[in-house]
Amino acid sequence: MTEKKIRVLVAKPGLDGHDRGAKVVARALRDAGMEVIYTGLRQTPEMIAEAALQEDVDVIGLSILSGAHMALVPRVLELLKEYGMEHVKVFVGGIIPDEDVPALMELGVTGVYGPGTLTEDIIRDIHNALSIAPAA
Amino acid sequence: MNLTTDVLAGKRLALARLLTHIENGTPEGRAALDELFPHTGRAHLIGITGAPGTGKSSLVNQLARFYRHPANGSAPRKVAVVAVDPSSPFTGGAVLGDRIRMRDLAGDPGVFIRSMASRGALGGIAIATAGVVQAFDAAGYEIILIETVGAGQAEVDIARLAHTTLVVEAPGLGDDIQAIKAGILEIADILVVNKADRPGVENTERALKNMLQLAHPTRRVFHHHGQVMMVEAPAAPQPEAQLWIPPVLRTVATEGEGIAELTEQIARHGTFLRQTGDWNRRERVRLQNELDTLLQAALVARWRATLPNGRYGEILERLVARELSPRQAVEALLAPQPSNLATP
Ligand code: B12
Ligand SMILES: Nc1nc2c(ncn2[C@@H]2O[C@H](COP(=O)(O)OP(=O)(O)OP(=O)(O)O)[C@@H](O)[C@H]2O)c(=O)[nH]1
Ligand SMILES: [Mg+2]
């Protein structure tokens, strides 16, 4: 009852309707004991940052299979900064070409995950990311 | 940063952080609630309960929209939403999905939506929900919409917390209306038949109205020049002001149909509570419950601290071995310590 839970927002930004991966990840994180706020499809970066603020999440998970990640992810990170939420860890999954990964990491993304990722790896990385830099 | 001052100054990030402290039961959260308490008591708390999938979140979305953009030209009101979903009893995790239906509210700084997991509580809301609601109230949110877990049971906890409780039904969910609805009339201030675009609305509506009549056998409803008047007992001094019979309303939450009427009834119920003194009575009962609960917990904790080491475990063992009944175990624990009396 007085336990700290890891809170994660799982969102699908942009117009892409591939939601299987996001749902698989959401369920896996729930089964790992986390509280996952799932906002559904077609979220704008503004909606995502606002929801993350209201829900005071530790982690944002963006699932993008449309190819629009280089437009969407930087905008989300920018808004988080604007809202004073740099402490939130951002994870990105979906179809992300290898050559885009360094640029995303450079921008401040904590991890990028493609098809076939084991959910155990995602869970482990979330735990690591939060204990290395616990939310202020 | 000082949470309380920032919350009172309307800082949303501070409010979000405070809500987490309250959920986690931290000392910071408790201290802030103490400081905020004098600023509470202004909001209208509206509970929305009903079986899974009846459209609670969709209704919350529409109600919030309406309060933000009132059709009658009155000033928009600040709206907070607290949406509770169940925690998994096995892992303690949760998927909180109510926001999916509330996307119309995005981008409006006059709306704040917070999802909560039930964290093991069984009454449809979480233990910390009351505290979260208090924080919103202190932060100046005038309308607080509280969506319960969709359990389909009579969620008494929400009726205790909210001023006005909406029970949401939908056609075609359970044909066995009688069975599901037991107890619901005790908590419903307003009955909503949502999904009125679906076949079977008339049946659901009729079943609810029949139940209402059965539930109030002593009340007679008079139609007088088109006005409905209710009279309880012949001797009641101001009968029409004393009784609230839950109205049954149709809505289509996905289209926004029936929402204006629903908000009218909510406002009417608020006025009714204030005029009859029930608003204050409810508040009083709620605060007294809270006081008693805290008092009991504090007394038990204080008393436990005075028990000699091992005494509690000893009695518990005898209880488990069925040497003592639970009542005898309590008496044994409360009795003067044998170590003080016995003179070996
Ligand atoms: C199933 C599928 C569909 C289904 C989607 C059903 C649904 N509701 O999800 C349907 C048939 C509808 C569909 C449609 C389309 N699709 Co399609 N689809 C696929 C397919 C075959 C599999 C996707 C999938 O569900 N995988 C299973 C899940 C579990 O895996 P995943 O999403 O990758 O998730 C894993 C990881 O990526 C990661 N992950 C994902 N999200 C997240 C989030 C976080 C926070 C983290 C940490 C990790 C993470 O972890 C997950 C678990 O391992 C892929 C090809 C492929 N092999 O990936 C193409 C693919 C994604 N589709 C593609 C395309 C082009 C389309 C269409 C545009 C086709 C068209 N012309 O109509 C439409 C667009 C639909 C729309 N509205 O957006 C392309 C995208 C190309 C690109 N980005 O450059 C792909 C890559 C096929 C291809 N090779 O061309 N599609
Ligand atoms: N046809 C119709 N569908 C509706 C109506 N209201 C809601 N729905 C749909 O019913 C489904 C469930 O709606 P929600 O608002 O999520 O219901 P809920 O009661 O909050 O569900 P839980 O929180 O899971 O218990 C969604 O697919 C909605 O689009 C309505 O008035 N008519
Ligand atoms: Mg809901």
PDB file of N, CA and C and ligand atoms in Angstrom, chain B residues 48-60 84-86 97-98 100-102 147-151 168 170 193-198 251-257, ligand 2:
ATOM      1  N   ILE B  48     -18.205   7.948 -10.798  1.00  0.00           N
ATOM      2  CA  ILE B  48     -18.767   7.267 -11.961  1.00  0.00           C
ATOM      3  C   ILE B  48     -18.416   5.795 -11.828  1.00  0.00           C
ATOM      4  N   THR B  49     -19.434   4.956 -11.630  1.00  0.00           N
ATOM      5  CA  THR B  49     -19.168   3.542 -11.428  1.00  0.00           C
ATOM      6  C   THR B  49     -20.079   2.721 -12.328  1.00  0.00           C
ATOM      7  N   GLY B  50     -19.794   1.433 -12.466  1.00  0.00           N
ATOM      8  CA  GLY B  50     -20.590   0.576 -13.332  1.00  0.00           C
ATOM      9  C   GLY B  50     -19.717  -0.540 -13.873  1.00  0.00           C
ATOM     10  N   ALA B  51     -20.375  -1.520 -14.484  1.00  0.00           N
ATOM     11  CA  ALA B  51     -19.680  -2.714 -14.957  1.00  0.00           C
ATOM     12  C   ALA B  51     -18.619  -2.364 -16.011  1.00  0.00           C
ATOM     13  N   PRO B  52     -17.676  -3.271 -16.243  1.00  0.00           N
ATOM     14  CA  PRO B  52     -16.632  -3.006 -17.231  1.00  0.00           C
ATOM     15  C   PRO B  52     -17.230  -2.728 -18.610  1.00  0.00           C
ATOM     16  N   GLY B  53     -16.693  -1.727 -19.288  1.00  0.00           N
ATOM     17  CA  GLY B  53     -17.071  -1.484 -20.664  1.00  0.00           C
ATOM     18  C   GLY B  53     -18.403  -0.795 -20.867  1.00  0.00           C
ATOM     19  N   THR B  54     -19.042  -0.321 -19.798  1.00  0.00           N
ATOM     20  CA  THR B  54     -20.337   0.344 -19.981  1.00  0.00           C
ATOM     21  C   THR B  54     -20.171   1.754 -20.557  1.00  0.00           C
ATOM     22  N   GLY B  55     -18.937   2.268 -20.540  1.00  0.00           N
ATOM     23  CA  GLY B  55     -18.709   3.590 -21.121  1.00  0.00           C
ATOM     24  C   GLY B  55     -18.370   4.655 -20.094  1.00  0.00           C
ATOM     25  N   LYS B  56     -17.850   4.251 -18.955  1.00  0.00           N
ATOM     26  CA  LYS B  56     -17.531   5.209 -17.888  1.00  0.00           C
ATOM     27  C   LYS B  56     -16.505   6.237 -18.360  1.00  0.00           C
ATOM     28  N   SER B  57     -15.412   5.763 -18.954  1.00  0.00           N
ATOM     29  CA  SER B  57     -14.357   6.702 -19.381  1.00  0.00           C
ATOM     30  C   SER B  57     -14.881   7.626 -20.472  1.00  0.00           C
ATOM     31  N   SER B  58     -15.671   7.075 -21.399  1.00  0.00           N
ATOM     32  CA  SER B  58     -16.221   7.901 -22.477  1.00  0.00           C
ATOM     33  C   SER B  58     -17.136   8.970 -21.903  1.00  0.00           C
ATOM     34  N   LEU B  59     -17.890   8.626 -20.858  1.00  0.00           N
ATOM     35  CA  LEU B  59     -18.763   9.604 -20.210  1.00  0.00           C
ATOM     36  C   LEU B  59     -17.951  10.677 -19.493  1.00  0.00           C
ATOM     37  N   VAL B  60     -16.904  10.249 -18.820  1.00  0.00           N
ATOM     38  CA  VAL B  60     -16.035  11.205 -18.132  1.00  0.00           C
ATOM     39  C   VAL B  60     -15.482  12.201 -19.140  1.00  0.00           C
ATOM     40  N   VAL B  84      -9.503   5.028 -11.931  1.00  0.00           N
ATOM     41  CA  VAL B  84      -8.907   3.883 -11.237  1.00  0.00           C
ATOM     42  C   VAL B  84      -9.114   2.609 -12.047  1.00  0.00           C
ATOM     43  N   ASP B  85      -8.046   1.858 -12.229  1.00  0.00           N
ATOM     44  CA  ASP B  85      -8.106   0.546 -12.874  1.00  0.00           C
ATOM     45  C   ASP B  85      -7.496  -0.476 -11.919  1.00  0.00           C
ATOM     46  N   PRO B  86      -7.822  -1.749 -12.111  1.00  0.00           N
ATOM     47  CA  PRO B  86      -7.347  -2.756 -11.145  1.00  0.00           C
ATOM     48  C   PRO B  86      -5.854  -3.072 -11.262  1.00  0.00           C
ATOM     49  N   GLY B  97      -5.846   2.050 -18.692  1.00  0.00           N
ATOM     50  CA  GLY B  97      -6.203   2.386 -20.065  1.00  0.00           C
ATOM     51  C   GLY B  97      -7.322   3.397 -20.220  1.00  0.00           C
ATOM     52  N   ASP B  98      -7.744   4.016 -19.132  1.00  0.00           N
ATOM     53  CA  ASP B  98      -8.900   4.913 -19.236  1.00  0.00           C
ATOM     54  C   ASP B  98      -8.613   6.158 -20.078  1.00  0.00           C
ATOM     55  N   ILE B 100      -7.309   6.391 -22.844  1.00  0.00           N
ATOM     56  CA  ILE B 100      -7.551   6.169 -24.272  1.00  0.00           C
ATOM     57  C   ILE B 100      -8.819   6.894 -24.709  1.00  0.00           C
ATOM     58  N   ARG B 101      -9.829   6.909 -23.837  1.00  0.00           N
ATOM     59  CA  ARG B 101     -11.130   7.501 -24.185  1.00  0.00           C
ATOM     60  C   ARG B 101     -11.198   8.988 -23.874  1.00  0.00           C
ATOM     61  N   MET B 102     -10.102   9.553 -23.391  1.00  0.00           N
ATOM     62  CA  MET B 102     -10.178  10.953 -22.937  1.00  0.00           C
ATOM     63  C   MET B 102      -9.296  11.862 -23.780  1.00  0.00           C
ATOM     64  N   GLU B 147     -13.550   7.956 -11.671  1.00  0.00           N
ATOM     65  CA  GLU B 147     -14.002   6.729 -12.331  1.00  0.00           C
ATOM     66  C   GLU B 147     -13.478   5.523 -11.565  1.00  0.00           C
ATOM     67  N   THR B 148     -14.397   4.642 -11.154  1.00  0.00           N
ATOM     68  CA  THR B 148     -13.973   3.465 -10.391  1.00  0.00           C
ATOM     69  C   THR B 148     -13.528   2.348 -11.323  1.00  0.00           C
ATOM     70  N   VAL B 149     -12.920   1.338 -10.745  1.00  0.00           N
ATOM     71  CA  VAL B 149     -12.677   0.083 -11.432  1.00  0.00           C
ATOM     72  C   VAL B 149     -14.031  -0.440 -11.914  1.00  0.00           C
ATOM     73  N   GLY B 150     -14.076  -0.989 -13.121  1.00  0.00           N
ATOM     74  CA  GLY B 150     -15.335  -1.545 -13.606  1.00  0.00           C
ATOM     75  C   GLY B 150     -15.563  -2.917 -13.016  1.00  0.00           C
ATOM     76  N   ALA B 151     -16.253  -2.965 -11.891  1.00  0.00           N
ATOM     77  CA  ALA B 151     -16.380  -4.248 -11.209  1.00  0.00           C
ATOM     78  C   ALA B 151     -17.788  -4.814 -11.295  1.00  0.00           C
ATOM     79  N   VAL B 168     -23.501   3.647 -14.066  1.00  0.00           N
ATOM     80  CA  VAL B 168     -23.642   3.552 -15.515  1.00  0.00           C
ATOM     81  C   VAL B 168     -24.010   2.130 -15.915  1.00  0.00           C
ATOM     82  N   ALA B 170     -25.469  -0.313 -19.388  1.00  0.00           N
ATOM     83  CA  ALA B 170     -25.558  -0.292 -20.846  1.00  0.00           C
ATOM     84  C   ALA B 170     -26.420  -1.461 -21.277  1.00  0.00           C
ATOM     85  N   VAL B 193     -28.225   5.243 -18.424  1.00  0.00           N
ATOM     86  CA  VAL B 193     -28.248   4.158 -19.407  1.00  0.00           C
ATOM     87  C   VAL B 193     -27.453   4.661 -20.603  1.00  0.00           C
ATOM     88  N   ASN B 194     -26.189   4.248 -20.654  1.00  0.00           N
ATOM     89  CA  ASN B 194     -25.327   4.689 -21.737  1.00  0.00           C
ATOM     90  C   ASN B 194     -25.488   3.714 -22.916  1.00  0.00           C
ATOM     91  N   LYS B 195     -24.886   4.044 -24.048  1.00  0.00           N
ATOM     92  CA  LYS B 195     -25.009   3.267 -25.282  1.00  0.00           C
ATOM     93  C   LYS B 195     -26.474   3.184 -25.702  1.00  0.00           C
ATOM     94  N   ALA B 196     -27.166   4.304 -25.538  1.00  0.00           N
ATOM     95  CA  ALA B 196     -28.585   4.358 -25.862  1.00  0.00           C
ATOM     96  C   ALA B 196     -28.805   4.231 -27.362  1.00  0.00           C
ATOM     97  N   ASP B 197     -27.721   4.196 -28.133  1.00  0.00           N
ATOM     98  CA  ASP B 197     -27.842   3.955 -29.574  1.00  0.00           C
ATOM     99  C   ASP B 197     -27.957   2.464 -29.874  1.00  0.00           C
ATOM    100  N   ARG B 198     -27.791   1.656 -28.842  1.00  0.00           N
ATOM    101  CA  ARG B 198     -27.813   0.202 -29.030  1.00  0.00           C
ATOM    102  C   ARG B 198     -29.203  -0.368 -28.788  1.00  0.00           C
ATOM    103  N   THR B 251     -27.830   8.200 -22.362  1.00  0.00           N
ATOM    104  CA  THR B 251     -26.736   8.923 -23.008  1.00  0.00           C
ATOM    105  C   THR B 251     -26.128   8.081 -24.125  1.00  0.00           C
ATOM    106  N   VAL B 252     -25.484   8.764 -25.043  1.00  0.00           N
ATOM    107  CA  VAL B 252     -24.599   8.108 -26.009  1.00  0.00           C
ATOM    108  C   VAL B 252     -23.251   8.809 -25.848  1.00  0.00           C
ATOM    109  N   ALA B 253     -22.390   8.208 -25.056  1.00  0.00           N
ATOM    110  CA  ALA B 253     -21.161   8.907 -24.657  1.00  0.00           C
ATOM    111  C   ALA B 253     -20.251   9.147 -25.850  1.00  0.00           C
ATOM    112  N   THR B 254     -20.288   8.249 -26.823  1.00  0.00           N
ATOM    113  CA  THR B 254     -19.403   8.422 -27.967  1.00  0.00           C
ATOM    114  C   THR B 254     -19.812   9.631 -28.816  1.00  0.00           C
ATOM    115  N   GLU B 255     -21.087  10.027 -28.725  1.00  0.00           N
ATOM    116  CA  GLU B 255     -21.572  11.147 -29.534  1.00  0.00           C
ATOM    117  C   GLU B 255     -21.837  12.403 -28.708  1.00  0.00           C
ATOM    118  N   GLY B 256     -21.800  12.274 -27.398  1.00  0.00           N
ATOM    119  CA  GLY B 256     -22.111  13.422 -26.550  1.00  0.00           C
ATOM    120  C   GLY B 256     -23.596  13.643 -26.349  1.00  0.00           C
ATOM    121  N   GLU B 257     -24.408  12.673 -26.721  1.00  0.00           N
ATOM    122  CA  GLU B 257     -25.855  12.846 -26.558  1.00  0.00           C
ATOM    123  C   GLU B 257     -26.271  12.621 -25.110  1.00  0.00           C
TER     124      GLU B 257
HETATM  125  N1  LIG C   2     -22.210   2.379 -29.272  1.00  0.00           N
HETATM  126  C1  LIG C   2     -21.701   2.996 -28.207  1.00  0.00           C
HETATM  127  N2  LIG C   2     -20.481   2.659 -27.778  1.00  0.00           N
HETATM  128  C2  LIG C   2     -19.996   3.297 -26.690  1.00  0.00           C
HETATM  129  C3  LIG C   2     -20.726   4.300 -26.024  1.00  0.00           C
HETATM  130  N3  LIG C   2     -19.987   4.734 -24.979  1.00  0.00           N
HETATM  131  C4  LIG C   2     -18.845   4.035 -24.995  1.00  0.00           C
HETATM  132  N4  LIG C   2     -18.839   3.164 -26.028  1.00  0.00           N
HETATM  133  C5  LIG C   2     -17.765   2.213 -26.389  1.00  0.00           C
HETATM  134  O1  LIG C   2     -17.693   1.214 -25.397  1.00  0.00           O
HETATM  135  C6  LIG C   2     -16.351   0.803 -25.192  1.00  0.00           C
HETATM  136  C7  LIG C   2     -15.954   0.935 -23.734  1.00  0.00           C
HETATM  137  O2  LIG C   2     -15.986   2.300 -23.379  1.00  0.00           O
HETATM  138  P1  LIG C   2     -15.200   2.877 -22.131  1.00  0.00           P
HETATM  139  O3  LIG C   2     -15.544   4.307 -22.015  1.00  0.00           O
HETATM  140  O4  LIG C   2     -13.768   2.520 -22.212  1.00  0.00           O
HETATM  141  O5  LIG C   2     -15.879   2.038 -20.970  1.00  0.00           O
HETATM  142  P2  LIG C   2     -15.473   1.916 -19.427  1.00  0.00           P
HETATM  143  O6  LIG C   2     -16.721   1.687 -18.670  1.00  0.00           O
HETATM  144  O7  LIG C   2     -14.653   3.091 -19.035  1.00  0.00           O
HETATM  145  O8  LIG C   2     -14.563   0.617 -19.423  1.00  0.00           O
HETATM  146  P3  LIG C   2     -13.614   0.080 -18.249  1.00  0.00           P
HETATM  147  O9  LIG C   2     -12.872   1.260 -17.680  1.00  0.00           O
HETATM  148  O10 LIG C   2     -12.724  -0.883 -18.944  1.00  0.00           O
HETATM  149  O11 LIG C   2     -14.517  -0.576 -17.249  1.00  0.00           O
HETATM  150  C8  LIG C   2     -15.511   1.663 -26.134  1.00  0.00           C
HETATM  151  O12 LIG C   2     -15.272   0.936 -27.304  1.00  0.00           O
HETATM  152  C9  LIG C   2     -16.378   2.862 -26.389  1.00  0.00           C
HETATM  153  O13 LIG C   2     -16.113   3.468 -27.629  1.00  0.00           O
HETATM  154  C10 LIG C   2     -22.026   4.650 -26.521  1.00  0.00           C
HETATM  155  O14 LIG C   2     -22.735   5.501 -26.002  1.00  0.00           O
HETATM  156  N5  LIG C   2     -22.450   3.960 -27.612  1.00  0.00           N
END
